Short mmCIF file of C-alpha atoms in Angstrom, two decimals:
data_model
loop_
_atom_site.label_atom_id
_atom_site.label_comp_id
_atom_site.label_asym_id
_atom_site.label_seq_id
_atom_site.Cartn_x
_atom_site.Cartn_y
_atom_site.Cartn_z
CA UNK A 232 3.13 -253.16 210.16
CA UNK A 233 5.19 -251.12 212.49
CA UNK A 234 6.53 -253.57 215.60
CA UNK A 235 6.37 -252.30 219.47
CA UNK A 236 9.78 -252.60 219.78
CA UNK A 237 10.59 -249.85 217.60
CA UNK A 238 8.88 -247.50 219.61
CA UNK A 239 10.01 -246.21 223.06
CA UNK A 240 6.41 -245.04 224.70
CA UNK A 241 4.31 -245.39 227.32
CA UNK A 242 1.54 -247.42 226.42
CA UNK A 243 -2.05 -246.28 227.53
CA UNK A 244 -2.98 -249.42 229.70
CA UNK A 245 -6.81 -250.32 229.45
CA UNK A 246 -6.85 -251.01 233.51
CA UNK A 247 -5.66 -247.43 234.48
CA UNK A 248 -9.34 -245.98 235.39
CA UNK A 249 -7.43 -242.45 235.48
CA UNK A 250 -7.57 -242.70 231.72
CA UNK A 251 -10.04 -244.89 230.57
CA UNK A 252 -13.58 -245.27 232.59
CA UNK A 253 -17.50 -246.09 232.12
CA UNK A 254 -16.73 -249.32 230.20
CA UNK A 255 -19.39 -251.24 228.73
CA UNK A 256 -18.60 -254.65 227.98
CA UNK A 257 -19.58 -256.28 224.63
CA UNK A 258 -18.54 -259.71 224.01
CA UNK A 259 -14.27 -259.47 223.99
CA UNK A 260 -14.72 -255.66 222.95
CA UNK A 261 -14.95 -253.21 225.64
CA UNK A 262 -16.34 -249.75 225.31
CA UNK A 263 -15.10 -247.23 227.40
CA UNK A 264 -14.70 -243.17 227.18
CA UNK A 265 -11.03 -242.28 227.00
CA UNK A 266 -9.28 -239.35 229.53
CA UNK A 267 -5.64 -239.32 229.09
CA UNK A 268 -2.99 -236.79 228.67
CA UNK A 269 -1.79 -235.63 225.44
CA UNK A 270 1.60 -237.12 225.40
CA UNK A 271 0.49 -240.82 226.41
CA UNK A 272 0.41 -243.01 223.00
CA UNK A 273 -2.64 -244.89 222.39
CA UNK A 274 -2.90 -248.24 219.59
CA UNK A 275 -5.34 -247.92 217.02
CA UNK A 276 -6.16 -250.40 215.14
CA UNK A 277 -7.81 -249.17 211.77
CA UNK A 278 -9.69 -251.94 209.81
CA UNK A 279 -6.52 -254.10 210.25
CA UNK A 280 -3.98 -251.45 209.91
CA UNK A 281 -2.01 -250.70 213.35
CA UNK A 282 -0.86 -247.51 214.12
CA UNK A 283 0.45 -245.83 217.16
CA UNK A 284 0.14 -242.20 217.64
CA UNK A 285 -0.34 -239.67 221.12
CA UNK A 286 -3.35 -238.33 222.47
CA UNK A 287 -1.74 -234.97 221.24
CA UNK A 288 -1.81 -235.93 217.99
CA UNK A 289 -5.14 -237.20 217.66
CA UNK A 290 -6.73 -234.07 219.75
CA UNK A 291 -4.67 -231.35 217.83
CA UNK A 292 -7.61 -230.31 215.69
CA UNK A 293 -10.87 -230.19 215.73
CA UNK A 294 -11.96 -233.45 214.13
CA UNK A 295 -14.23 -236.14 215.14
CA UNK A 296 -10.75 -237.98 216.22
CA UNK A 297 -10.70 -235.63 218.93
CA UNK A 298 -14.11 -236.01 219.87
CA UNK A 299 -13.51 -239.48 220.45
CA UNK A 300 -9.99 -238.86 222.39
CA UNK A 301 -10.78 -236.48 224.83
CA UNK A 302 -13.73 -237.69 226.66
CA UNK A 303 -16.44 -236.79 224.56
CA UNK A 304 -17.62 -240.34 222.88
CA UNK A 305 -17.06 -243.63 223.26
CA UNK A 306 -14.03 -245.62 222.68
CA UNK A 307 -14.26 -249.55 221.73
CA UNK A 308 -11.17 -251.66 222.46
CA UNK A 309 -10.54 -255.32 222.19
CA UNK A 310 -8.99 -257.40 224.73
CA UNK A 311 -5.39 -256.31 223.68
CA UNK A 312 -5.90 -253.08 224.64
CA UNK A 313 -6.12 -252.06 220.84
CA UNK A 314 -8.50 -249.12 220.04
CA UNK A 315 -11.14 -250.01 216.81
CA UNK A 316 -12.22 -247.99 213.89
CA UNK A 317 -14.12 -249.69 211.82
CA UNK A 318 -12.60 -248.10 208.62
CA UNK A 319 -10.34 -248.69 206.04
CA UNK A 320 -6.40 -248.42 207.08
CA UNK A 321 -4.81 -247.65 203.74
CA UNK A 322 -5.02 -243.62 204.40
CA UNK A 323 -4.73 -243.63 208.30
CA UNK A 324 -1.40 -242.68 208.17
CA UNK A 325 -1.72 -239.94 206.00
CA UNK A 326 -4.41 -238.87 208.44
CA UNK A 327 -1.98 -238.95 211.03
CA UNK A 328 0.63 -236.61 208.97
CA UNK A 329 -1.87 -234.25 208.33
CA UNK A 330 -2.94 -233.62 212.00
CA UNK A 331 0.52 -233.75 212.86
CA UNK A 332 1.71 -230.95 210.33
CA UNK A 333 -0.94 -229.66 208.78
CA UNK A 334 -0.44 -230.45 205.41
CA UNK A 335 0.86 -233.99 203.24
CA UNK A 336 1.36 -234.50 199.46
CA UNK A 337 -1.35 -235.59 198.18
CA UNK A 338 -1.51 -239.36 196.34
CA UNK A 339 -1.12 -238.62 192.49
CA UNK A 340 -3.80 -240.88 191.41
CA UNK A 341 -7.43 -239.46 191.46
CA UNK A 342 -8.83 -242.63 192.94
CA UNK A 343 -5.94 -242.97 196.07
CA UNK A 344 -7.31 -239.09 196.44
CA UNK A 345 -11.11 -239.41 196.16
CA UNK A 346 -9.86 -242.64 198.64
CA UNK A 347 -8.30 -240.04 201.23
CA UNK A 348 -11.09 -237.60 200.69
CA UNK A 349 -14.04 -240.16 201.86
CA UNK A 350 -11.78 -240.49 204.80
CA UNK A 351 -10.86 -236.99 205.50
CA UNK A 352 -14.95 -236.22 205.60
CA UNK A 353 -15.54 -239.60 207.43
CA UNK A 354 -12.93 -238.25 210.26
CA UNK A 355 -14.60 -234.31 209.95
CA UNK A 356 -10.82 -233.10 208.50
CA UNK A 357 -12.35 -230.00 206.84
CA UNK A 358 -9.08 -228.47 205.43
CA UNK A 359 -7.47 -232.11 204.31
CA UNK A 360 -10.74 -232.54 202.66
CA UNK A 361 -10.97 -229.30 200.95
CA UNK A 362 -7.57 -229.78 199.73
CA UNK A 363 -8.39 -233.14 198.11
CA UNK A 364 -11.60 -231.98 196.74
CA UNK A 365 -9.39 -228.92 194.85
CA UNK A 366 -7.24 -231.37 193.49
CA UNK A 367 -9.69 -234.07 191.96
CA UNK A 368 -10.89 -230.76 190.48
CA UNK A 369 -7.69 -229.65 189.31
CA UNK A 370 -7.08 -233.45 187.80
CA UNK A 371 -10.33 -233.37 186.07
CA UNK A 372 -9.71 -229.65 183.86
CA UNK A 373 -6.37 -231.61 183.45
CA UNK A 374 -7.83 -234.58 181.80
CA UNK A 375 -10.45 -232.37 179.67
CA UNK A 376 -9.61 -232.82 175.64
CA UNK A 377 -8.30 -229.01 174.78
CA UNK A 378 -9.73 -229.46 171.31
CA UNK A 379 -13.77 -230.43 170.56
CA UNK A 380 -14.51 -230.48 167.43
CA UNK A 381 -18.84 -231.04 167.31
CA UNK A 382 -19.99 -233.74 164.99
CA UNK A 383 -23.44 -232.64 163.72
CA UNK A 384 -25.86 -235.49 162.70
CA UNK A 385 -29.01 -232.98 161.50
CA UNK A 386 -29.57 -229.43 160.08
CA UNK A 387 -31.56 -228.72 163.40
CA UNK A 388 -28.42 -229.34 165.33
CA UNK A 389 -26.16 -227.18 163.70
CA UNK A 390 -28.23 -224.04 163.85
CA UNK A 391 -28.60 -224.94 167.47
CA UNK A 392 -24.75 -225.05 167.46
CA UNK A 393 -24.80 -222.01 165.44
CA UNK A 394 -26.77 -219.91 167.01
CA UNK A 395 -24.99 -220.98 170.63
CA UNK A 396 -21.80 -219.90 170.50
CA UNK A 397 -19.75 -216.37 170.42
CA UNK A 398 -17.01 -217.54 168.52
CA UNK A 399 -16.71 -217.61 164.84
CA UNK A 400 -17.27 -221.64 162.96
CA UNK A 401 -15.74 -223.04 160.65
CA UNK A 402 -17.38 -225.86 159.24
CA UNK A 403 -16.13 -228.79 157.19
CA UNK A 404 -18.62 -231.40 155.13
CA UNK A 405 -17.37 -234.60 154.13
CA UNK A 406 -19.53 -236.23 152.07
CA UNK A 407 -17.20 -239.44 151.40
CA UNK A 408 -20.47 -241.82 150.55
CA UNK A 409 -21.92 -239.76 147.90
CA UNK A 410 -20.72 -241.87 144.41
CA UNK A 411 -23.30 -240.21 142.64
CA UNK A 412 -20.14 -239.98 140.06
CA UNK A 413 -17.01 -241.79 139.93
CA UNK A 414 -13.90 -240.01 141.03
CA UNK A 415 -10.55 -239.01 139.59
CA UNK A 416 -7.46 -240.16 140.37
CA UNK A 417 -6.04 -237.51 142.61
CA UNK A 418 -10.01 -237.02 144.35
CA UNK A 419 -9.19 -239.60 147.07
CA UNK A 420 -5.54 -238.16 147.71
CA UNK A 421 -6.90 -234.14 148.33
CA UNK A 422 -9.72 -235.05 150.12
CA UNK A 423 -7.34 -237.19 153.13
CA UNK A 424 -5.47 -233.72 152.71
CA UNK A 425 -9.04 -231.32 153.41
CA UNK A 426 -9.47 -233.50 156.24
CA UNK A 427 -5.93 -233.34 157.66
CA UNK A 428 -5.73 -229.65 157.41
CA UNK A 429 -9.14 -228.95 159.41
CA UNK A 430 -7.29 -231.12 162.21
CA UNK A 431 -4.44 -229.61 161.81
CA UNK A 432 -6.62 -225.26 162.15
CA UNK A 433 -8.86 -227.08 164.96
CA UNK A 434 -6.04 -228.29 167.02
CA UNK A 435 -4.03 -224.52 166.80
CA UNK A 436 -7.50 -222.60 166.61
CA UNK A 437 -10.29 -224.30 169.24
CA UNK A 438 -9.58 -221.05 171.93
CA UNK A 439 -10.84 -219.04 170.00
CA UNK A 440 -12.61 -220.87 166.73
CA UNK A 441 -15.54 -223.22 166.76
CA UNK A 442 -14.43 -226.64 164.46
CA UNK A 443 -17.75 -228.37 163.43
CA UNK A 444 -17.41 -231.62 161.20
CA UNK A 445 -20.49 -232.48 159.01
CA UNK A 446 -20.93 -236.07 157.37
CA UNK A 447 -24.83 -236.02 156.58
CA UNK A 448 -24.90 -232.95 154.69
CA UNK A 449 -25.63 -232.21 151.48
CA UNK A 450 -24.86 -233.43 147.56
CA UNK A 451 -21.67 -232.11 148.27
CA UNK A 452 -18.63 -233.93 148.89
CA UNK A 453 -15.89 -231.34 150.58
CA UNK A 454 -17.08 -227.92 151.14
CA UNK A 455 -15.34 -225.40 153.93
CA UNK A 456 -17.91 -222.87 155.51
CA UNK A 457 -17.20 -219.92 157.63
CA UNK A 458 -19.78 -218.48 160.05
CA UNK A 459 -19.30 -215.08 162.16
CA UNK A 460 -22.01 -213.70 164.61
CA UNK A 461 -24.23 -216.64 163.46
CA UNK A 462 -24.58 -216.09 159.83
CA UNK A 463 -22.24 -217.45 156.89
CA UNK A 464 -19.75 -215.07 155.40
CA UNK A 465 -17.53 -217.56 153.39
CA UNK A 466 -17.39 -220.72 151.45
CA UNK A 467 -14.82 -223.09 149.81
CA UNK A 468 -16.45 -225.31 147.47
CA UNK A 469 -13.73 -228.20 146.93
CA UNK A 470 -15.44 -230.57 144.29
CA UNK A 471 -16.57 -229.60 140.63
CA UNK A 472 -17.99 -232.06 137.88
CA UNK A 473 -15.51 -232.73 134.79
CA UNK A 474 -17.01 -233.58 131.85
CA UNK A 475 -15.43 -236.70 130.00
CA UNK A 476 -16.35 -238.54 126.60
CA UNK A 477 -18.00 -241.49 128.36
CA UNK A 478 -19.26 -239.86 131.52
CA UNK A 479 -19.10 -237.66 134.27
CA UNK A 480 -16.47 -237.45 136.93
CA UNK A 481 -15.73 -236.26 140.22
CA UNK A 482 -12.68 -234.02 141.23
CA UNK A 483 -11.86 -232.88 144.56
CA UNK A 484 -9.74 -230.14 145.08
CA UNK A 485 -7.36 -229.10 148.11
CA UNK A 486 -7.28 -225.33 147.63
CA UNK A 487 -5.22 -225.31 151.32
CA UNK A 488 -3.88 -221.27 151.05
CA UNK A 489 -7.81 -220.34 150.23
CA UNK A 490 -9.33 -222.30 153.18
CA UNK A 491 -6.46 -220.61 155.51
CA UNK A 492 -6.85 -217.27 154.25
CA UNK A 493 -10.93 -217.87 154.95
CA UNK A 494 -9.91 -219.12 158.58
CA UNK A 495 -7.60 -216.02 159.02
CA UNK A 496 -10.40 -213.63 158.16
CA UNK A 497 -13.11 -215.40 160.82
CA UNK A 498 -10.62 -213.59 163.80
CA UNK A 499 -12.56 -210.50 162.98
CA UNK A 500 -15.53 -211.79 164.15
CA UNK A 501 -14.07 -212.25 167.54
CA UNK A 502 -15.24 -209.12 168.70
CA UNK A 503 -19.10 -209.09 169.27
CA UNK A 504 -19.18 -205.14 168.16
CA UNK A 505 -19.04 -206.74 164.69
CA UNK A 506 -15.18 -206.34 161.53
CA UNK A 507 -15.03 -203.38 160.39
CA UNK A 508 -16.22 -203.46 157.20
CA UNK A 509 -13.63 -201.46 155.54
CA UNK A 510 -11.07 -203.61 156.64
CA UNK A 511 -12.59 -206.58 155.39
CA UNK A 512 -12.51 -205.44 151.96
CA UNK A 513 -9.31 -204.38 152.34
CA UNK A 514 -8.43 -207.91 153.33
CA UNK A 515 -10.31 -209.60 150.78
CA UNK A 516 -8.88 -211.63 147.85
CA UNK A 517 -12.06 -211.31 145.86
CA UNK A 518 -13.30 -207.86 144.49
CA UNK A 519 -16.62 -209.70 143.55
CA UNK A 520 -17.60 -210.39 147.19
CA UNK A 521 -20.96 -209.66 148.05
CA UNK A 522 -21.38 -207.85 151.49
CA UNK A 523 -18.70 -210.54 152.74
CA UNK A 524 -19.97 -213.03 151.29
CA UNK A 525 -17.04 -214.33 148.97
CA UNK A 526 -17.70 -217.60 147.32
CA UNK A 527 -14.70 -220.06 145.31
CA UNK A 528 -15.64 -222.45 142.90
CA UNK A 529 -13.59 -225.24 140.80
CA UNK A 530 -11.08 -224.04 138.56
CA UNK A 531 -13.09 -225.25 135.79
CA UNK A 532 -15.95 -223.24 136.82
CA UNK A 533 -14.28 -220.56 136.60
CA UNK A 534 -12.86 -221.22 133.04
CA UNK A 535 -16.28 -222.08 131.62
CA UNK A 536 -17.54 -218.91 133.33
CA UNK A 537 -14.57 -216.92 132.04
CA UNK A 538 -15.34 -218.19 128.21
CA UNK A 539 -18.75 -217.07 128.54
CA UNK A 540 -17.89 -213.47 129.56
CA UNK A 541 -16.14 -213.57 126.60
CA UNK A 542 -18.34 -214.61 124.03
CA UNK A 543 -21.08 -212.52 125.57
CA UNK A 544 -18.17 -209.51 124.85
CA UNK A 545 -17.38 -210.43 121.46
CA UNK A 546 -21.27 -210.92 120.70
CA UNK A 547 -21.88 -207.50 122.36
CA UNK A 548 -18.89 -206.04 119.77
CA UNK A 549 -20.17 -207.42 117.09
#
């Protein structure tokens, strides 16, 4: 609280009718409608908060402050001489500094600035209020996550995801609770390492890539899908079935430069006019691809299905 004795003014008296007249009494209060000239200081006392300020100040713009300091409404004082406001104190003086120059820093906390902004509309401040409302705005955008990565709990939901969005998907599905089989040893190891390299593409790719995580899909365990213009163009399967003596097992893979090479490709479905198809084939790894439509399976997959082809060779031969 600022003490009288640092300032050297000339205090509005209450009994000088030249500036203060049609008083209405009200217990120790006193209303009255305030004339004064601009450079006369006036005592305000703000919800407990004491500040001392000219008529200049307060009358500089048009505000509801100088509504009330210029003739126009109603004044109440107490016996002291002190005007009341009935409002909070903690931003007064930042009201002040605004009137006076026309512009303050603004607090850095959203809630001191939604604070001042209740204040600045309470005392009609238009520009002091637009400038808080701009930068609660600008705090929110600030505090938005950059990355979303959609969590889909139902096959309904992700077509409505699918079919929502411009940008190409890619789509991971963790299936961790499926022990249909039992696992190998390295399963647990390269699926941690599926899941750590779709947050490592979502967190570099969500400007211009759609990340969707699915954990109530199918029998699979870790499969990658790829979506552009709403329909799927790619898939990395990452778990096969290997046959032991005693029973079946579960392997996982982590086939990391397929999945990025699948991820590269979904940038030419960025532009809504569709790839051109010639360059996706150029592009492609896989001469088998079926209008761009390449599927990977396990490596042992693709043994067994190489050892067919064979036999079915030699039997054609022979």
């Amino acid at each position: 609280m600022t003490s009288l004795a640092q300032f050297d003014f000339q205090t509005l008296k209450i009994e000088d009718s030249s500036v203060l007249d049609c008083s209405t009494m009200s217990g120790d209060r006193v209303g009255r409608v305030l004339r004064g000239n601009p450079s006369q200081y006036v005592k305000l006392n703000i919800g407990g908060s004491l500040h001392y300020t000219t008529i200049g100040t307060l009358t500089k713009h048009d505000t509801m402050l100088r509504a009330m300091f210029s003739g126009r409404m109603e004044v109440l004082t107490d016996s002291e001489g002190w005007i009341l406001i009935d409002r909070c104190g903690n931003h007064f003086g930042s009201i002040l500094n605004f009137l006076r120059d026309g512009c303050i820093p603004l607090p850095e906390s959203a809630k001191e600035t939604a604070e001042l902004l209740a204040e600045a509309k309470y005392y009609c401040i238009s520009d002091l209020a637009e400038s808080c409302e701009r930068a609660l705005q600008k705090k929110q955008r600030d505090a938005e996550p950059i990355c979303r990565v959609a969590l889909i709990t139902s096959q309904k939901e992700e077509q409505l995801l699918i079919g929502s969005t411009t940008k190409p998907i890619v789509k991971l599905l963790i299936n961790r609770h499926n022990n249909k089989y039992s696992y190998t040893s390295t399963s647990d190891d390269n699926l941690l390492k599926n899941i750590e390299l779709f947050d490592k593409l979502s967190l570099r790719y969500s400007m211009r890539l759609m990340f969707i995580k699915d954990v109530i899909g199918s029998s699979e365990i870790c499969c990658w899908s790829f979506y552009g213009h709403g329909k799927r163009v790619a898939e990395v399967c990452c778990t096969s079935i290997v046959y032991a003596t005693d029973k079946k097992h579960t392997k996982v893979e982590f086939p990391e430069a397929r999945i990025f090479e699948e991820t590269l490709h979904l940038f030419l479905y960025e532009d809504r006019a569709g790839p051109d198809q010639e360059l996706i084939q150029a592009t492609s790894s896989r001469c088998g691809a079926v209008a761009g439509m390449s599927s990977y399976t396990s490596d042992e997959e693709e043994e067994r299905s190489g050892l067919a082809r064979l036999r079915s060779n030699k039997q054609n031969n022979t």
